[in-house]
Every structure is written in structure tokens, then in C-alpha cells.
Coordinates of C-alpha atoms in Angstrom, one line a residue:
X18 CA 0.0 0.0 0.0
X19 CA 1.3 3.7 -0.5
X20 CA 0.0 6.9 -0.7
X21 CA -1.0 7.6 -4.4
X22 CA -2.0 10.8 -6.1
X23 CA -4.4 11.0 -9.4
X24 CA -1.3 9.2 -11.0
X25 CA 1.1 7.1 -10.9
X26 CA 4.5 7.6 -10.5
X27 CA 5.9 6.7 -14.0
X28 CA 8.7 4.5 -12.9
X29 CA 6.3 2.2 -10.7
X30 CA 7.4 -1.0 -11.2
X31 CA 3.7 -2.6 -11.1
X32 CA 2.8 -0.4 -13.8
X33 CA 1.9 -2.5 -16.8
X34 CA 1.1 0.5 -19.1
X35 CA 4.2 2.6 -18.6
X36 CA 4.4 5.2 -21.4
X37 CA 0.8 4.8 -22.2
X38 CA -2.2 6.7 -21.4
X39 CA -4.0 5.1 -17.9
X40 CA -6.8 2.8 -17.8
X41 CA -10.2 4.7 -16.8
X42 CA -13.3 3.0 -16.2
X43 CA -15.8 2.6 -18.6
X44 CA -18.8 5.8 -18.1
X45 CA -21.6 3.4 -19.2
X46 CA -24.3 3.6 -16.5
X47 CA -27.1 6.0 -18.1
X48 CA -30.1 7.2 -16.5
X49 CA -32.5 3.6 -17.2
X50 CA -29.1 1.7 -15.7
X51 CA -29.0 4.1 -12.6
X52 CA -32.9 3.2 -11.4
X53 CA -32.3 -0.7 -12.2
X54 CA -29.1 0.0 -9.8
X55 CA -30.9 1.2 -7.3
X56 CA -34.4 0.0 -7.4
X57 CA -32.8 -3.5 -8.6
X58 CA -30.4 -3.2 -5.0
X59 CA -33.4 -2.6 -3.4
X60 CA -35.4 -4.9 -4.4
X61 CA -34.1 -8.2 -2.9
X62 CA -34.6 -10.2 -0.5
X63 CA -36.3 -8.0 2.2
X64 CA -39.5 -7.2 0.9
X65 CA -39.8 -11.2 1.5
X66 CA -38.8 -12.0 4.3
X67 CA -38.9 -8.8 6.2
X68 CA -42.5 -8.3 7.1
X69 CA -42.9 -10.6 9.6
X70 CA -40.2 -8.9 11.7
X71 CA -41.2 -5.7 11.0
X72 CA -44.7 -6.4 12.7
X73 CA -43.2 -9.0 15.3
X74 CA -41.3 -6.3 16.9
X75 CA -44.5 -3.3 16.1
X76 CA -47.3 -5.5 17.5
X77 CA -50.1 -4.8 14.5
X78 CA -50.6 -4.2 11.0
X79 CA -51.0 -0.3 11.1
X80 CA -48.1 0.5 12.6
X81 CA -45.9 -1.7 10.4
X82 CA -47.0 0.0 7.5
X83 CA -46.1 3.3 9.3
X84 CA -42.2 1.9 9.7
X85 CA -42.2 0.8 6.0
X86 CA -43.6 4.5 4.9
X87 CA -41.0 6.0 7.4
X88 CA -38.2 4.0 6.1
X89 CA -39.1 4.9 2.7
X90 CA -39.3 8.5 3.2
X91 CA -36.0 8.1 5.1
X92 CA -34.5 6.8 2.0
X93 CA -35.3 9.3 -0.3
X94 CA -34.3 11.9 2.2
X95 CA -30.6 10.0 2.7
X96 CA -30.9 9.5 -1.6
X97 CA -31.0 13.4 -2.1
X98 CA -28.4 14.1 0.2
X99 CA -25.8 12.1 -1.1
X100 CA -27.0 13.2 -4.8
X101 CA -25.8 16.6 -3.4
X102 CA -22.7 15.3 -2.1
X103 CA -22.1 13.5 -5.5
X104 CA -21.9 16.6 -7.5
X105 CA -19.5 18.6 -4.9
X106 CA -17.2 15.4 -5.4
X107 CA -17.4 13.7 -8.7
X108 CA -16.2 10.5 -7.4
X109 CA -16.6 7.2 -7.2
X110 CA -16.5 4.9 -3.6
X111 CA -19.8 6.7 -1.6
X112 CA -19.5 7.4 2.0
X113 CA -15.4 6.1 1.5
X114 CA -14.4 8.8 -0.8
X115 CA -17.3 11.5 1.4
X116 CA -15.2 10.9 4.6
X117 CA -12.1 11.0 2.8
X118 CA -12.3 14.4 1.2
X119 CA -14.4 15.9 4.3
X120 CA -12.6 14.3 7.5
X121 CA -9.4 12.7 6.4
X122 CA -7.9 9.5 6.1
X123 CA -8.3 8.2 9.8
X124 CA -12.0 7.7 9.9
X125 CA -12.3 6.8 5.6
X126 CA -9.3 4.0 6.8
X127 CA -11.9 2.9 9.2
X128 CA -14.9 2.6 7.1
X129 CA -12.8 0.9 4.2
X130 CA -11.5 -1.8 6.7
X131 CA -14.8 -2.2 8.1
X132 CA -17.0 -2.2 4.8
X133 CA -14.4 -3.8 2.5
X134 CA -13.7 -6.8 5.3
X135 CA -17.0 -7.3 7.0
X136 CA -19.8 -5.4 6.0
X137 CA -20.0 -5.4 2.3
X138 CA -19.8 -9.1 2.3
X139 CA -21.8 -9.8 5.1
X140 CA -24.3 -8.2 2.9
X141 CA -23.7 -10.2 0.0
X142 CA -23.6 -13.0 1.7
X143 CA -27.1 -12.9 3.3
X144 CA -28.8 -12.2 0.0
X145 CA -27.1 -15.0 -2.0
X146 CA -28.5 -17.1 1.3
X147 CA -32.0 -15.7 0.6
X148 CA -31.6 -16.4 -3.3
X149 CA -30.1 -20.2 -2.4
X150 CA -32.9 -20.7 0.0
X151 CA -35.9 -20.0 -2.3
X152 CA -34.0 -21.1 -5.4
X153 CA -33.7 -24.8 -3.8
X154 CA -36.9 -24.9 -1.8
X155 CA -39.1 -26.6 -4.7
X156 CA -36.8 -29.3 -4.9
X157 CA -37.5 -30.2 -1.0
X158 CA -41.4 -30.0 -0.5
X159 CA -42.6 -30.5 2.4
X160 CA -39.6 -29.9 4.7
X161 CA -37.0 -27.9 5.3
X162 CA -34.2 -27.6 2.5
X163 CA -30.6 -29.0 3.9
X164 CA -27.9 -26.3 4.9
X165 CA -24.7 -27.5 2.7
X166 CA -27.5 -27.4 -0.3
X167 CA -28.3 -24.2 0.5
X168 CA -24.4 -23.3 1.4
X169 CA -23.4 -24.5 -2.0
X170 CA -26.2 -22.7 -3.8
X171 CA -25.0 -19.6 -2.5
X172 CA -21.3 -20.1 -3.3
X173 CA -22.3 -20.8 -6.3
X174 CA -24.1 -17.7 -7.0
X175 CA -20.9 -15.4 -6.1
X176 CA -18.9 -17.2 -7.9
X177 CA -21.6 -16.6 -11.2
X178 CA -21.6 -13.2 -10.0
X179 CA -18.0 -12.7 -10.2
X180 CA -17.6 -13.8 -13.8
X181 CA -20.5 -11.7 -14.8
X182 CA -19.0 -8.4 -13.6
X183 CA -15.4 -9.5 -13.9
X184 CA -16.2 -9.4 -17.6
X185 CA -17.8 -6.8 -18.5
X186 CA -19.7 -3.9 -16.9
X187 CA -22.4 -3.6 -19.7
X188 CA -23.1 -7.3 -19.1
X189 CA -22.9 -6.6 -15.1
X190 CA -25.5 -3.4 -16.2
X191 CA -27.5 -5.7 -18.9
X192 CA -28.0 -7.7 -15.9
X193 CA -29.9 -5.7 -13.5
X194 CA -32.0 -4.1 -16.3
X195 CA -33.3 -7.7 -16.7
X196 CA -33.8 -8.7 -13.3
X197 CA -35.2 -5.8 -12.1
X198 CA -38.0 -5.8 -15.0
X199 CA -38.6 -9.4 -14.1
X200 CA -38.8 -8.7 -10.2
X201 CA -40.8 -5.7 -11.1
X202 CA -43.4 -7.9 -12.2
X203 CA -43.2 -10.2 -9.8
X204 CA -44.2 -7.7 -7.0
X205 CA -47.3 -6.3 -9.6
X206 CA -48.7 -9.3 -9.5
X207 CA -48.7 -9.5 -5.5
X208 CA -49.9 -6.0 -5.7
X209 CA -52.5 -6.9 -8.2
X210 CA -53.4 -10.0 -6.1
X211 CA -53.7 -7.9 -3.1
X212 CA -56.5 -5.3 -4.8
X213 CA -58.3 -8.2 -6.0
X214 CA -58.4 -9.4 -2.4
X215 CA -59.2 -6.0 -0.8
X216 CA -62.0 -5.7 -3.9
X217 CA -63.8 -9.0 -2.1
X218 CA -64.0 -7.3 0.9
X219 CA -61.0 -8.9 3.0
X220 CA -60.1 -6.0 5.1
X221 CA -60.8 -7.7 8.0
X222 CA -56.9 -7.3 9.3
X223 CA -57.0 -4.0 8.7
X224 CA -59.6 -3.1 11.6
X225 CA -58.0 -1.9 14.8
X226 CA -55.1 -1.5 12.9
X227 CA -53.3 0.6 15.7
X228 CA -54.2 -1.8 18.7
X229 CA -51.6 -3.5 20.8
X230 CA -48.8 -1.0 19.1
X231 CA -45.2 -1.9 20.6
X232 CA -43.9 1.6 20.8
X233 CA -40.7 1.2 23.2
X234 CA -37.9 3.0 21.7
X235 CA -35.4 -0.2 21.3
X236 CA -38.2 -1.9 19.3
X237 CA -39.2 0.7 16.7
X238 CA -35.2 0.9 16.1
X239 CA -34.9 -2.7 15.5
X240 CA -38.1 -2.6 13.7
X241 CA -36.0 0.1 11.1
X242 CA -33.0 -2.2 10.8
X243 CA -35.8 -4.8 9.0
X244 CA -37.6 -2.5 6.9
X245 CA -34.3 0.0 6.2
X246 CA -32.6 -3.5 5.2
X247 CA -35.4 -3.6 2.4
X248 CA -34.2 -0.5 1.3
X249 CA -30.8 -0.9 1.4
X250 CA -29.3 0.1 -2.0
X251 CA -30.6 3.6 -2.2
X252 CA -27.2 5.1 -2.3
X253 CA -25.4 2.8 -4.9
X254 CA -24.9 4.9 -7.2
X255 CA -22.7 7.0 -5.4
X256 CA -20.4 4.1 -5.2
X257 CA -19.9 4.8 -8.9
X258 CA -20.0 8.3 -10.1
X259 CA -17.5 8.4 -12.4
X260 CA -19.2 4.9 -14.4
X261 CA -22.1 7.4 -14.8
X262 CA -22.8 9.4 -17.8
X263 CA -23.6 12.9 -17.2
X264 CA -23.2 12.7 -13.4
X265 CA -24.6 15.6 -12.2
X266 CA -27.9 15.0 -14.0
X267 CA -28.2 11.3 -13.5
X268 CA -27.7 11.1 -10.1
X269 CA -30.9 13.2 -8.9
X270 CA -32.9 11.6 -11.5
X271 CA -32.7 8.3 -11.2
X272 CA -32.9 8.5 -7.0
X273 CA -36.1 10.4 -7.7
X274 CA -37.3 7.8 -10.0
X275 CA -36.0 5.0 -8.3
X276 CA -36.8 4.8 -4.5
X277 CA -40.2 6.3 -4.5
X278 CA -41.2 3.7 -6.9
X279 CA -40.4 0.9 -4.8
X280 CA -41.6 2.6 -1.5
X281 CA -45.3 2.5 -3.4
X282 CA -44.6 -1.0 -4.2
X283 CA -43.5 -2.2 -0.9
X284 CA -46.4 -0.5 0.6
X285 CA -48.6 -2.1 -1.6
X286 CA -47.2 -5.7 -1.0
X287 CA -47.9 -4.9 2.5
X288 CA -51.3 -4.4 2.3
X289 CA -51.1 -7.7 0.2
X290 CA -49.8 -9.7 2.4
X291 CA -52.4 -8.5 5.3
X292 CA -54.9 -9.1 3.3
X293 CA -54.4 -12.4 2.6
X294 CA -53.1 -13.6 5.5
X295 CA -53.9 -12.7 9.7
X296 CA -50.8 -11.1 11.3
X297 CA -50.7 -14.7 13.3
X298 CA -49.8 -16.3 9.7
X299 CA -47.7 -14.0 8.4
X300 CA -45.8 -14.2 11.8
X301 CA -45.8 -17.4 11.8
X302 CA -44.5 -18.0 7.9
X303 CA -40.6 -18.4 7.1
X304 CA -41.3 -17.5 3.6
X305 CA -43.7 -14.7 3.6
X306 CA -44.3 -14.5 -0.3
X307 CA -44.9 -18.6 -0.4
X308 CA -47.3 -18.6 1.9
X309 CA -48.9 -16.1 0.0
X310 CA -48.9 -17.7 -2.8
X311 CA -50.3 -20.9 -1.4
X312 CA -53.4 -19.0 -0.4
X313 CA -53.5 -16.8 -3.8
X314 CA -52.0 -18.3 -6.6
X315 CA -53.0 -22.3 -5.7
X316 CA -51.5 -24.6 -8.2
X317 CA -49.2 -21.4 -9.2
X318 CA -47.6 -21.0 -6.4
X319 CA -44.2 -21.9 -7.1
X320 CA -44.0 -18.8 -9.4
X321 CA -43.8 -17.0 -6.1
X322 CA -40.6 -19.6 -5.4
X323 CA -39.3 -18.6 -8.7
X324 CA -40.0 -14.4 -8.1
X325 CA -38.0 -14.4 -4.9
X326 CA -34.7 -16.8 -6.5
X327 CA -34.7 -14.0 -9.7
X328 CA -35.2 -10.8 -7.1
X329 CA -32.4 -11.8 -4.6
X330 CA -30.4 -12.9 -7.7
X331 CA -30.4 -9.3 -9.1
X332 CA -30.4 -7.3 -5.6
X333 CA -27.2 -9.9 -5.2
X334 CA -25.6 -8.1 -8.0
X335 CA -26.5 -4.8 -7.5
X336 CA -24.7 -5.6 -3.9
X337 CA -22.1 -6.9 -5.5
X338 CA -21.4 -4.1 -8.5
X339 CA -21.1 -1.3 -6.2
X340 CA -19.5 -2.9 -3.0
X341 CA -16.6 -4.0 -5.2
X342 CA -16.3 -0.5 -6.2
X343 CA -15.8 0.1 -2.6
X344 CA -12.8 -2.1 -2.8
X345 CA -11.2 -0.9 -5.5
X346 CA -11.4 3.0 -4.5
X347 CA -10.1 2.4 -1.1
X348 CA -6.9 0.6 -2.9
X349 CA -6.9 3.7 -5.0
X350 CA -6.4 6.4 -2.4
X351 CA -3.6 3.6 -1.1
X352 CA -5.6 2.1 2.0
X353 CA -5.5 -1.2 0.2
X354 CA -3.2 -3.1 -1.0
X355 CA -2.1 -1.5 -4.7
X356 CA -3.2 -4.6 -6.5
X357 CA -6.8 -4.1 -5.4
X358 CA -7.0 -0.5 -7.0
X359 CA -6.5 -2.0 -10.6
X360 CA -8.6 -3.2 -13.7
X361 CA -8.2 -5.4 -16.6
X362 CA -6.4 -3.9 -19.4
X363 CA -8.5 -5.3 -21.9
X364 CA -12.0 -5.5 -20.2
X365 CA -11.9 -2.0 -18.2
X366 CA -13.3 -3.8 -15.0
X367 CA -11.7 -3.8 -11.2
X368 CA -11.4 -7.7 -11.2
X369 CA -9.0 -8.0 -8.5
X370 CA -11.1 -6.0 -6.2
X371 CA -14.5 -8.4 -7.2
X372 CA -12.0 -11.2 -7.0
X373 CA -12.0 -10.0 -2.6
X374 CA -15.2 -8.7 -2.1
X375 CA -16.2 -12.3 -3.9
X376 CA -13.8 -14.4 -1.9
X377 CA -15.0 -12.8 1.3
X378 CA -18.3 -13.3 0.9
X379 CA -17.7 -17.0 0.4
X380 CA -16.3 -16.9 3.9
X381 CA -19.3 -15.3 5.6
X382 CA -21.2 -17.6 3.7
X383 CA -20.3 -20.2 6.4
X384 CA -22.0 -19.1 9.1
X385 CA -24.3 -16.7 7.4
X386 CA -27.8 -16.0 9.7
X387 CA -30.0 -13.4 7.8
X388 CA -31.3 -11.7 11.0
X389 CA -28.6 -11.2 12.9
X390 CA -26.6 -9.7 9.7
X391 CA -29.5 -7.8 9.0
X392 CA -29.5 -6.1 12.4
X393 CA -25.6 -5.8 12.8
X394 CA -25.5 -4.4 9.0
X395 CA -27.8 -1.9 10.1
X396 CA -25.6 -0.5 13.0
X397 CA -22.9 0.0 11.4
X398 CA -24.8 1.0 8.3
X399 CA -26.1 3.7 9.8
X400 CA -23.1 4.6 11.8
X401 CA -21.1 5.6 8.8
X402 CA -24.1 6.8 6.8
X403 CA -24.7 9.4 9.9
X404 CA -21.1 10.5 9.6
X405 CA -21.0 11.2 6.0
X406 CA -24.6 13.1 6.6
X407 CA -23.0 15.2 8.9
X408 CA -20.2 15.8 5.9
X409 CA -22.2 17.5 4.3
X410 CA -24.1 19.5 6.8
X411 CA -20.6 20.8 7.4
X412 CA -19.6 21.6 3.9
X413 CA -23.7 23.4 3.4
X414 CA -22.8 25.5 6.6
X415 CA -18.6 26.1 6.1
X416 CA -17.9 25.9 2.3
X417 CA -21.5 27.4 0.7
X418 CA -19.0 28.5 -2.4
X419 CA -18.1 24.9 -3.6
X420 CA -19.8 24.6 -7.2
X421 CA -22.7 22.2 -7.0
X422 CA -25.1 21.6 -9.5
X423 CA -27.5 19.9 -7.2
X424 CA -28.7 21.1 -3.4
X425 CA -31.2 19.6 -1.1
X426 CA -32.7 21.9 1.3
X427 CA -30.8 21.8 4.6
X428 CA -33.9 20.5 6.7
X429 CA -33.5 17.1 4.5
X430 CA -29.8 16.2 5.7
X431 CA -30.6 17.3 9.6
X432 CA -33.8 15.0 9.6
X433 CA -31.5 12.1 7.8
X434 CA -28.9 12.4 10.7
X435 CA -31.2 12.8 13.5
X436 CA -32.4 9.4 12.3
X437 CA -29.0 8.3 12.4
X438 CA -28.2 8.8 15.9
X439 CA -31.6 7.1 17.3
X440 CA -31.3 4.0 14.8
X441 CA -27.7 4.0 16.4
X442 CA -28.4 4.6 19.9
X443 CA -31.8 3.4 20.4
X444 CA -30.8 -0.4 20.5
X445 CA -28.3 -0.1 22.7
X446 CA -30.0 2.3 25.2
X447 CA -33.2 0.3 25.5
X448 CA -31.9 -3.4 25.0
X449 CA -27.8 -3.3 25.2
X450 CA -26.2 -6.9 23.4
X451 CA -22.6 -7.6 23.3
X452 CA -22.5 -8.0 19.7
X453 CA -22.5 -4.5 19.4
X454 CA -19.2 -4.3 21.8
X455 CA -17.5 -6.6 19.2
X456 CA -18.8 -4.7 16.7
X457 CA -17.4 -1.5 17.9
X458 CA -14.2 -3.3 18.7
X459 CA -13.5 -4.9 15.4
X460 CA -14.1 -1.1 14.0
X461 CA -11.3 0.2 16.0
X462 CA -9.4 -2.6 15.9
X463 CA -8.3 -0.9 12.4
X464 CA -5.9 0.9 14.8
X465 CA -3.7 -1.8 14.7
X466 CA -3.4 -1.5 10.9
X467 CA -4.0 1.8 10.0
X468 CA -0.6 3.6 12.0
X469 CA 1.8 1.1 10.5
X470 CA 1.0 0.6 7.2
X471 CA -0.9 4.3 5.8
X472 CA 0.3 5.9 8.4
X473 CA 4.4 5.1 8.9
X474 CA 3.8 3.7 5.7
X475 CA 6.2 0.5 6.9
X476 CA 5.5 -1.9 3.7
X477 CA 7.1 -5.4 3.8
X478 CA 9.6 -5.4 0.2
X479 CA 7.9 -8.6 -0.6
X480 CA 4.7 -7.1 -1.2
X481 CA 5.7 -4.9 -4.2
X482 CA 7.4 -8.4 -6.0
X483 CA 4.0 -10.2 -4.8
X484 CA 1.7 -7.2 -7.1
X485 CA 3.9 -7.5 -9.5
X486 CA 3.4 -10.7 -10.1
X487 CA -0.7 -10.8 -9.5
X488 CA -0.6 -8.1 -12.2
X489 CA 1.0 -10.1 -14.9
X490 CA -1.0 -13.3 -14.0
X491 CA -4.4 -11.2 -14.0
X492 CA -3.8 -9.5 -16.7
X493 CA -4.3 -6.0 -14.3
X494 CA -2.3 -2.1 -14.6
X495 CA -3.4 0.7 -12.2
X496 CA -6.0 3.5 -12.9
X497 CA -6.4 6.9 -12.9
X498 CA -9.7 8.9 -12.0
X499 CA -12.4 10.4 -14.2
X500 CA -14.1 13.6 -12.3
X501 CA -15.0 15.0 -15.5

């Protein structure tokens, strides 16, 4: 790792294309590619499997769909903030590259080591679990599907996923435009199923909606994690800005588009689900869209099966486009090893760094638990997502004169990092769990790392024969940026 500037030295030794113009990524993702991004992020595994917890921990049906409204609106509030922050710095790597440029290269180490190690493919790993899960289930009616199957399934999926963006980022894009149209349709015809239902008169659930509300202050937070999980995604295109044509246009747009579009949906699945099942089934379903379809579709149920395999399939790479991006950007700025901050020479893509995020995930893959990554993906989520908020509260307030072609009324970021600080604080004041010690520990224990080697900048000799080598054998040469 070293300290690196917009370029290169020119008598690097791990540079491939010495005396040649450097490798840029590819500015490919238009405006249609942008909402599939996010909405296709978004759309995953959550909106069918989160439900249930979202009125476990609420208490009733009214109130649930309250949480999923709020999370929505909270989404679109956090979109347009960082749309702003996207044109004051034209680069790629979201709330990496924010802290960076804002606060310095202490607390951007510490989100790269914790995002690029743990919580980027914790991510990953629990929605290529969802995806296995649903995408074996028909083959094991009538009980429970067995865990190496489901293990193996998974793998399997990174490892697709891997070639697929490794190759090309059209194909990555090509990708999610399909997937999203096909999960698209898959939640229309819940939504559909749901009016047909509410046209019959079953509103049954809906009475006394508000009754029973759970409204303790650790349990609304926890109820967040679940429904923000669903709506995780909503800044991925910040992770890459300078893959996107016309930046300062596309970036608004397409989080306008976008994320209310699939608040409306998830709110009308919702409804859907309530009024086809009593909160006691849905609460009591492991696979809240299959049991819908049991009592909807009948002898079409397994399309439901089918819906969720394809919807976690494209959220899964989504995930994985944008938090290999993380990767590579980190390795870029010289808090990564050098070899991570390349791309293919021929195929303009940051292999080595979806080679990691890919072989990490496969890790987490063996002792993957959706809930409690959904929960612990959520802290620290929101930890860092609080932070950069406050970024650029700082830079509205301090620096009014940077040029900006896009600003969100000041009232938008405050309400986003108020939100922060209770989805932080609120599980830990009303219900405190030592996994959120470790957590805390494993984020500082980038200490350890961060003085010797970006700091002191004490590099073992070895490791500049050992990129060498990668680069000829992966067929890699560094990068330069494109803010233009």
C-alpha cells in the first residue's frame, strides 16, 4: 500500500502501461441503468422476508406500514443528500471517498476496513442465502431444504456473479435491467393479487389496525433495521459516479425515479400480504411470499418460489457491483493493498477487487444468519451513513462557495442524521447486546493496521514483487480517476 496521487508515478514498477495513457473505467451507466441500480439493490430479498419482523417487533398491521412509509421517506431523504454530495465530489467509492475528502484519512481507513472486510460481504452473503434458499426450496417439498445445499447454492451464485462483472460492466448493467423488470413484475402481481383481495371485501386485518402498538424506543429501532434492510441500495450509485454518464444530471434523476417507486410497491405488498393472511400467519411464515402464494395463486404458487430466487439474484448483484467498487477506490487512495486499486487492461473492469469482495463473501457464507446480519448491517450501516450526513451539513454551513449543480434543502440532511443517531443509539439504550461491543471493537481494531502501514507507511519489500506478479498473472495495470 502507498500513498497515491491521481497518478502514478511513471517508474512504478507494477505499472503495466508505462508510457501509455491510464486505464479509466468505462462511463456506461445511463439514467435507465441508474434506477435498475438502485431499485434492482433494493429490491431483494427483504420485501420477503422482512415483514414478519417488521410487525413481530411493532405488535399490529397499522403501525408496520407506518415503519415501512418512514423507512421509505428516510430513504429518499438520505438518496437526495448524497445526490448533493455526489456533485461537490465527482467520485466514485460513496461514503469512503465523502469521509475521505471531508474528515481525512483516519476515519475513511476505518470505514474501508470495516466495509471492505466485513460489511460489504456480510451483505452479499445474506442475500445469495435468501436467493439459495428460495432457489432450492421446490426441490424439497414439504420440509426444510438441507444447509450444505443451500451453502453450496450460495457459493455458487458469487462465484456466477464474479464472472459476470469481472467481464464486462455492460453485461454486469444488462443484468440488473433484466432482473429488475422481471422482479418488477413479480411484486405487480402480488400488488394486483392484493387489490383483487381487498376488492372481495377482505379488510378484516385491517380493523383496529393501531391496537396493541409496541412503541418502546429499542423496538421501533430494531423494527428500522428490518424494513431499512429492504431498502438498502438507495445510495449505490454514489459508489460509482465516475461509471455514470452525465453525473450531475443522472444522479438526482434516477434517485427520484427510483426509491419512490419501490416505497409505493413495498407498501402495496404490504397491504397484500395483510390481506391475505392474519398477522398470526404472516408471523408465523418463514417465507412470507410462499405462503402467500399458497393462499393466492393455488397450483401457481411456485412462481412466487421462482420471483423471490430471480429478485435476490439481481439485488445480489446490484450488492455486488457497487461494494466491489468500494474495494477498489479504497486501494486507489492507497488504504488497500495496490493490487486491489486495478482493472483489466483489456476488459476496463476492477477484477481483483471483485475477486476479494467475492472471496469474502464466500467466507461469511459459512455461518451466514439473515437476522442477525440484518440487524448488525444496520448499525454499522447507519453509523457511517450518519457521519458522512454530517459531511455535508458541514460543507452546506462552512464551504456554501463549492460549485454544485445539485442542493437539497438543509432541513433534508438534519432529519437524515437525527435518524442516524436514534437508529444507532436506540438499540443499545433500551436493549444493550454484546455483539454491538464486538462490533465497535472490530471497527477500531483498524488501529492496529491503520498507524503502521498508511500511516508510517512500513511496507514489507515482498509485497511490491508479490503485485507485480498478480498483475501479470491477471492481466491488471493501475488506474487513474475520471471527475470529469
Amino acid at each position: 500500500m502507498r500513498e497515491r496521487k491521481t497518478t502514478d508515478p511513471p517508474h512504478s514498477s507494477t505499472n503495466l502501461s508505462e508510457g501509455k495513457e491510464k486505464l479509466r473505467l468505462k462511463q456506461e451507466v445511463g439514467l435507465i441503468s441508474g434506477v435498475s441500480l438502485i431499485a434492482g439493490t433494493m429490491i431483494g430479498s427483504g420485501i420477503f422476508m422482512s415483514p414478519e419482523w417488521v410487525l413481530h417487533h411493532m405488535g399490529n398491521p397499522a403501525s408496520s406500514l407506518l415503519i415501512w412509509a418512514a423507512c421509505g421517506l428516510l430513504a429518499v431523504f438520505g438518496a437526495l443528500s448524497y445526490a448533493e454530495l455526489g456533485t461537490i465530489i465527482k467520485e466514485s467509492g460513496g461514503e469512503y471517498i465523502y469521509i475521505l475528502r471531508i474528515f481525512g484519512s483516519f476515519p475513511a481507513f476505518l470505514f474501508a476496513y470495516t466495509s471492505v472486510i466485513l460489511v460489504r460481504p456480510a451483505g452479499l452473503a445474506a442475500v445469495c442465502l435468501s436467493f439459495a434458499e428460495y432457489a432450492v426450496a421446490p426441490f424439497y417439498p414439504g420440509c426444510s431444504s438441507p444447509q450444505v445445499v443451500i451453502k453450496c447454492t450460495a457459493a455458487a451464485c458469487i462465484l456466477l456473479l464474479t464472472i459476470i462483472n469481472c467481464l464486462n460492466v455492460r453485461l454486469a448493467t444488462s443484468v440488473m435491467n433484466i432482473f429488475t423488470a422481471a422482479k418488477l413484475m413479480a411484486l405487480l402481481v402480488i400488488v394486483v393479487g392484493g387489490l383483487v383481495l381487498l376488492a372481495k371485501g377482505q379488510t378484516q386485518n385491517f380493523q383496529n389496525g393501531f391496537q396493541g402498538t409496541n412503541a418502546r424506543i429499542g423496538a421501533v429501532g430494531v423494527a428500522f433495521y428490518q424494513g431499512l434492510w429492504s431498502y438498502d441500495g438507495w445510495n449505490n450509485l454514489n459508489y460509482v459516479t465516475e461509471e455514470l454518464k452525465k453525473p450531475e444530471v443522472t444522479l438526482p434523476r434516477a434517485v427520484m425515479i427510483a426509491i419512490p417507486l419501490v416505497t409505493c410497491l413495498y407498501l402495496l405488498v404490504n397491504v397484500s400480504y395483510l390481506a391475505a393472511m392474519t398477522p398470526s400467519e404472516l408471523l408465523s411464515s418463514g417465507a412470507v411470499a410462499v405462503t402467500w402464494g399458497d393462499k393466492v395463486l393455488g397450483s401457481w404458487a411456485w412462481l412466487m418460489s421462482l420471483s423471490v430466487a430471480l429478485s435476490t439474484f439481481g439485488s445480489s448483484n446490484g450488492t455486488f457491483f457497487s461494494g466491489g467498487r468500494v474495494c477498489y477506490i479504497a486501494a486507489r487512495e492507497g488504504y488497500m493493498p495496490d493490487i486491489l486499486s486495478m482493472a483489466h487492461v483489456r476488459r476496463l473492469t476492477p477484477s481483483p477487487a471483485l475477486m476479494f469482495t467475492s472471496v469474502m463473501s464466500l467466507i461469511m457464507i459459512i455461518s451466514g444468519n439473515f437476522t442477525s446480519i440484518v440487524n448488525f448491517f444496520s448499525f454499522i450501516a447507519w453509523l457511517f451513513y450518519g457521519m458522512t450526513i454530517s459531511g455535508l451539513l458541514y460543507l452546506k454551513i462552512k464551504k456554501p462557495e463549492l460549485p454544485r449543480s445539485y442542493k437539497v434543502p438543509i432541513i433534508i440532511p438534519i432529519i437524515v442524521l437525527m435518524a442516524a443517531v436514534y437508529l444507532v443509539l436506540a438499540p443499545i439504550i433500551d436493549q444493550p447486546q454484546i455483539e454491538i461491543l464486538y462490533i465497535i471493537a472490530f471497527i477500531f481494531s483498524g488501529i492496529i493496521l491503520y498507524f503502521p502501514l498508511v500511516r508510517f507507511k512500513c511496507h514489507p519489500r515482498f509485497l511490491q514483487t508479490v503485485t507485480l506478479h498478480l498483475q501479470l498473472f491477471l492481466e491488471v495495470a493501475p488506474t487513474t480517476k475520471d471527475t470529469n
